Amino acid sequence: MAEHMLKFVSLPQQTPAKRAADDRREDFNEIYDEFAPDAAASQASRCSQCGIPFCSVNCPLSNNIPDWLKLTAEGRLEEAYELSSATNTFPEICGRICPQDRLCEGNCVIEKGFESVTIGAVERYVTDTAFSNGWVKPILPASEREESIAIIGAGPAGLAAAEKLRGKGYQVTVYDRHDRVGGLLVYGIPSFKLEKEIVLRRWKWLEDGGVKFVLNADIGGKLPFAELRARHDAVLLATGVYKARDIGGPGAGLPGIVKALDFLITSNRKGLGDEVPDYESGLLNAAGKDVVVIGGGDTAMDCVRTAIRQDAKSVTCLYRRDRQNMPGSLREVKNAEEEGVTFTWLSAPEAFLGEDKVSAVRAVRMHLGLPDASGRQSVEPIEGSSFTLKADLVIKALGFDPEDLPGAFNEPELKLTGWGTLKVRPGSFETSLPGVFAAGDIVRGASLVVWAIRDGRDAAAAIHRHFQAAHRAQAAE
Ligand code: FAD
Ligand code: SF4
Ligand code: SF4
């Protein structure tokens, strides 16, 4: 065992410094500082180099965590970067926004008794250092191949697939209906979790490696899917899930009740310097308002914290279950509480009040009942427990479902699962349409960036196998 490792016994866990809440509320900059070089090395040295590393087993990318921690502890950062980037297209992004407490770090063996190795912060540090030192080189295929592949969707699934396919020499074109590359990394996730520059430098990196981007290209809208299919030898669908789950009840149609993603896209565009009329008009701007966000997932957490930074008068999160049973990351709840968000647990909206626009939410208290077939406790309203919350802006953050792709693409043969996601053959990522593959949230349902990267990587490998098989079949004829 290297002398550098196993320091967890004597060295306590140290996370990168977090900015004070009062300071964070004033801007949209990231809230965690970068590790200082010494801290990164010493924190990496806390790893006990497990024979069976449960951190890696529970990382969706099976990252070779103990080895790059050891290299970091030894100061061999360029090698650490090479190793971490071999399995992860965007280590610096995962290091920032993976829910590590549920994945790698939550399963680190020294978590029991000592606190886990700060894997995410080291992963981020290694790749940020690689960018600063010029170690991140453009993709350089060993040879060019003539097959051309279209990827629809420039989110993490599409971009991870683009990296891997281009690395094999394919001619890759990524189409997206937005004007920037990144999908939810740019337009969903706020800058205080992931600064936009981090995503935009990856856009340039992919372009430098020969990946082509066609933006403002709404496939199924202005550009028919059939035309795109005819242009390319294979297509990968990585379009994500965007149909917002809605809420009914009296007053649900009142102005001032908005969808989470509309609110977040507006805020992100404003931060990117775009002209955003709905922000300027106040329609999608929390400034000076009493804001109620409905939901308990990561999207809801991003909305409450965005509203705080837009200088809302008050921000309340209404969630029908309790803190222990919410889907969002507890780390983000803590951050939101520090920043001044009020959480009203075990409460659900009953009606939205107001004349020509929303002015209040009437909510009812809930209690948790017996577990259902899935093991999750049911929630039931408590009779006579209604209460009213003042609200000039209500943000619905109840999750997302897939859009109707067969309808949008005019491809009735594109088969769906019972959840409305795209049906793919296990292992091959191929949909019911020959030569059309799919990956990311559109297959998995709303998930995580790290899973999208994994799917993109695996779908690229499946597409490569598809072409190799076709070549073998041709050669045998
Ligand atoms: P997306 O990122 O959604 O990308 C799909 C792309 O396809 C988009 O750019 C879209 O414009 C494009 N597209 C769709 N239809 C068409 C069409 N017809 N023509 C052309 N282009 C099209 N995950 C985490 O791990 N950590 C987090 O902190 C986190 N926070 C989140 C916060 C919010 C607000 C949201 C909504 C999600 C968050 N997630 C988080 C989840 C994560 O962002 C997604 O799981 C991930 O982005 C899915 O990747 P994807 O590539 O499948 O899809
Ligand atoms: Fe942990 Fe995510 Fe990095 Fe995997 S990709 S090591 S889960 S932070
Ligand atoms: Fe190191 Fe923890 Fe992974 Fe073990 S589980 S190899 S201690 S990071």
PDB file of N, CA and C in Angstrom, residues 154 174-181 203 207 213-218:
ATOM      1  N   ALA A 154     -28.727  17.787 -27.578  1.00  0.00           N
ATOM      2  CA  ALA A 154     -27.363  18.129 -27.132  1.00  0.00           C
ATOM      3  C   ALA A 154     -27.274  18.178 -25.620  1.00  0.00           C
ATOM      4  N   VAL A 174     -24.777  16.787 -34.257  1.00  0.00           N
ATOM      5  CA  VAL A 174     -25.745  16.869 -33.160  1.00  0.00           C
ATOM      6  C   VAL A 174     -26.738  17.983 -33.496  1.00  0.00           C
ATOM      7  N   TYR A 175     -28.023  17.640 -33.462  1.00  0.00           N
ATOM      8  CA  TYR A 175     -29.087  18.620 -33.720  1.00  0.00           C
ATOM      9  C   TYR A 175     -29.763  18.975 -32.402  1.00  0.00           C
ATOM     10  N   ASP A 176     -30.079  20.243 -32.205  1.00  0.00           N
ATOM     11  CA  ASP A 176     -30.843  20.612 -31.003  1.00  0.00           C
ATOM     12  C   ASP A 176     -31.755  21.788 -31.322  1.00  0.00           C
ATOM     13  N   ARG A 177     -32.924  21.786 -30.665  1.00  0.00           N
ATOM     14  CA  ARG A 177     -33.871  22.876 -30.934  1.00  0.00           C
ATOM     15  C   ARG A 177     -33.465  24.165 -30.217  1.00  0.00           C
ATOM     16  N   HIS A 178     -32.600  24.040 -29.220  1.00  0.00           N
ATOM     17  CA  HIS A 178     -32.132  25.244 -28.535  1.00  0.00           C
ATOM     18  C   HIS A 178     -31.001  25.916 -29.318  1.00  0.00           C
ATOM     19  N   ASP A 179     -30.634  27.120 -28.860  1.00  0.00           N
ATOM     20  CA  ASP A 179     -29.573  27.868 -29.530  1.00  0.00           C
ATOM     21  C   ASP A 179     -28.213  27.637 -28.879  1.00  0.00           C
ATOM     22  N   ARG A 180     -28.191  26.844 -27.798  1.00  0.00           N
ATOM     23  CA  ARG A 180     -26.906  26.522 -27.157  1.00  0.00           C
ATOM     24  C   ARG A 180     -26.856  25.026 -26.890  1.00  0.00           C
ATOM     25  N   VAL A 181     -25.648  24.530 -26.731  1.00  0.00           N
ATOM     26  CA  VAL A 181     -25.411  23.108 -26.467  1.00  0.00           C
ATOM     27  C   VAL A 181     -25.426  22.862 -24.954  1.00  0.00           C
ATOM     28  N   TRP A 203     -18.617  22.390 -25.107  1.00  0.00           N
ATOM     29  CA  TRP A 203     -19.175  22.585 -26.453  1.00  0.00           C
ATOM     30  C   TRP A 203     -18.020  22.847 -27.420  1.00  0.00           C
ATOM     31  N   GLU A 207     -16.530  20.594 -30.579  1.00  0.00           N
ATOM     32  CA  GLU A 207     -16.377  21.171 -31.934  1.00  0.00           C
ATOM     33  C   GLU A 207     -14.939  21.049 -32.408  1.00  0.00           C
ATOM     34  N   PHE A 213     -22.450  20.753 -34.945  1.00  0.00           N
ATOM     35  CA  PHE A 213     -23.707  21.063 -34.258  1.00  0.00           C
ATOM     36  C   PHE A 213     -24.617  21.849 -35.194  1.00  0.00           C
ATOM     37  N   VAL A 214     -25.878  21.450 -35.240  1.00  0.00           N
ATOM     38  CA  VAL A 214     -26.888  22.218 -35.967  1.00  0.00           C
ATOM     39  C   VAL A 214     -27.907  22.651 -34.914  1.00  0.00           C
ATOM     40  N   LEU A 215     -27.893  23.940 -34.586  1.00  0.00           N
ATOM     41  CA  LEU A 215     -28.756  24.423 -33.497  1.00  0.00           C
ATOM     42  C   LEU A 215     -29.999  25.108 -34.065  1.00  0.00           C
ATOM     43  N   ASN A 216     -30.920  25.463 -33.178  1.00  0.00           N
ATOM     44  CA  ASN A 216     -32.227  25.994 -33.585  1.00  0.00           C
ATOM     45  C   ASN A 216     -32.901  25.038 -34.574  1.00  0.00           C
ATOM     46  N   ALA A 217     -32.669  23.759 -34.391  1.00  0.00           N
ATOM     47  CA  ALA A 217     -33.204  22.747 -35.320  1.00  0.00           C
ATOM     48  C   ALA A 217     -34.219  21.894 -34.562  1.00  0.00           C
ATOM     49  N   ASP A 218     -35.484  22.249 -34.720  1.00  0.00           N
ATOM     50  CA  ASP A 218     -36.547  21.524 -34.017  1.00  0.00           C
ATOM     51  C   ASP A 218     -36.950  20.325 -34.889  1.00  0.00           C
TER      52      ASP A 218
END
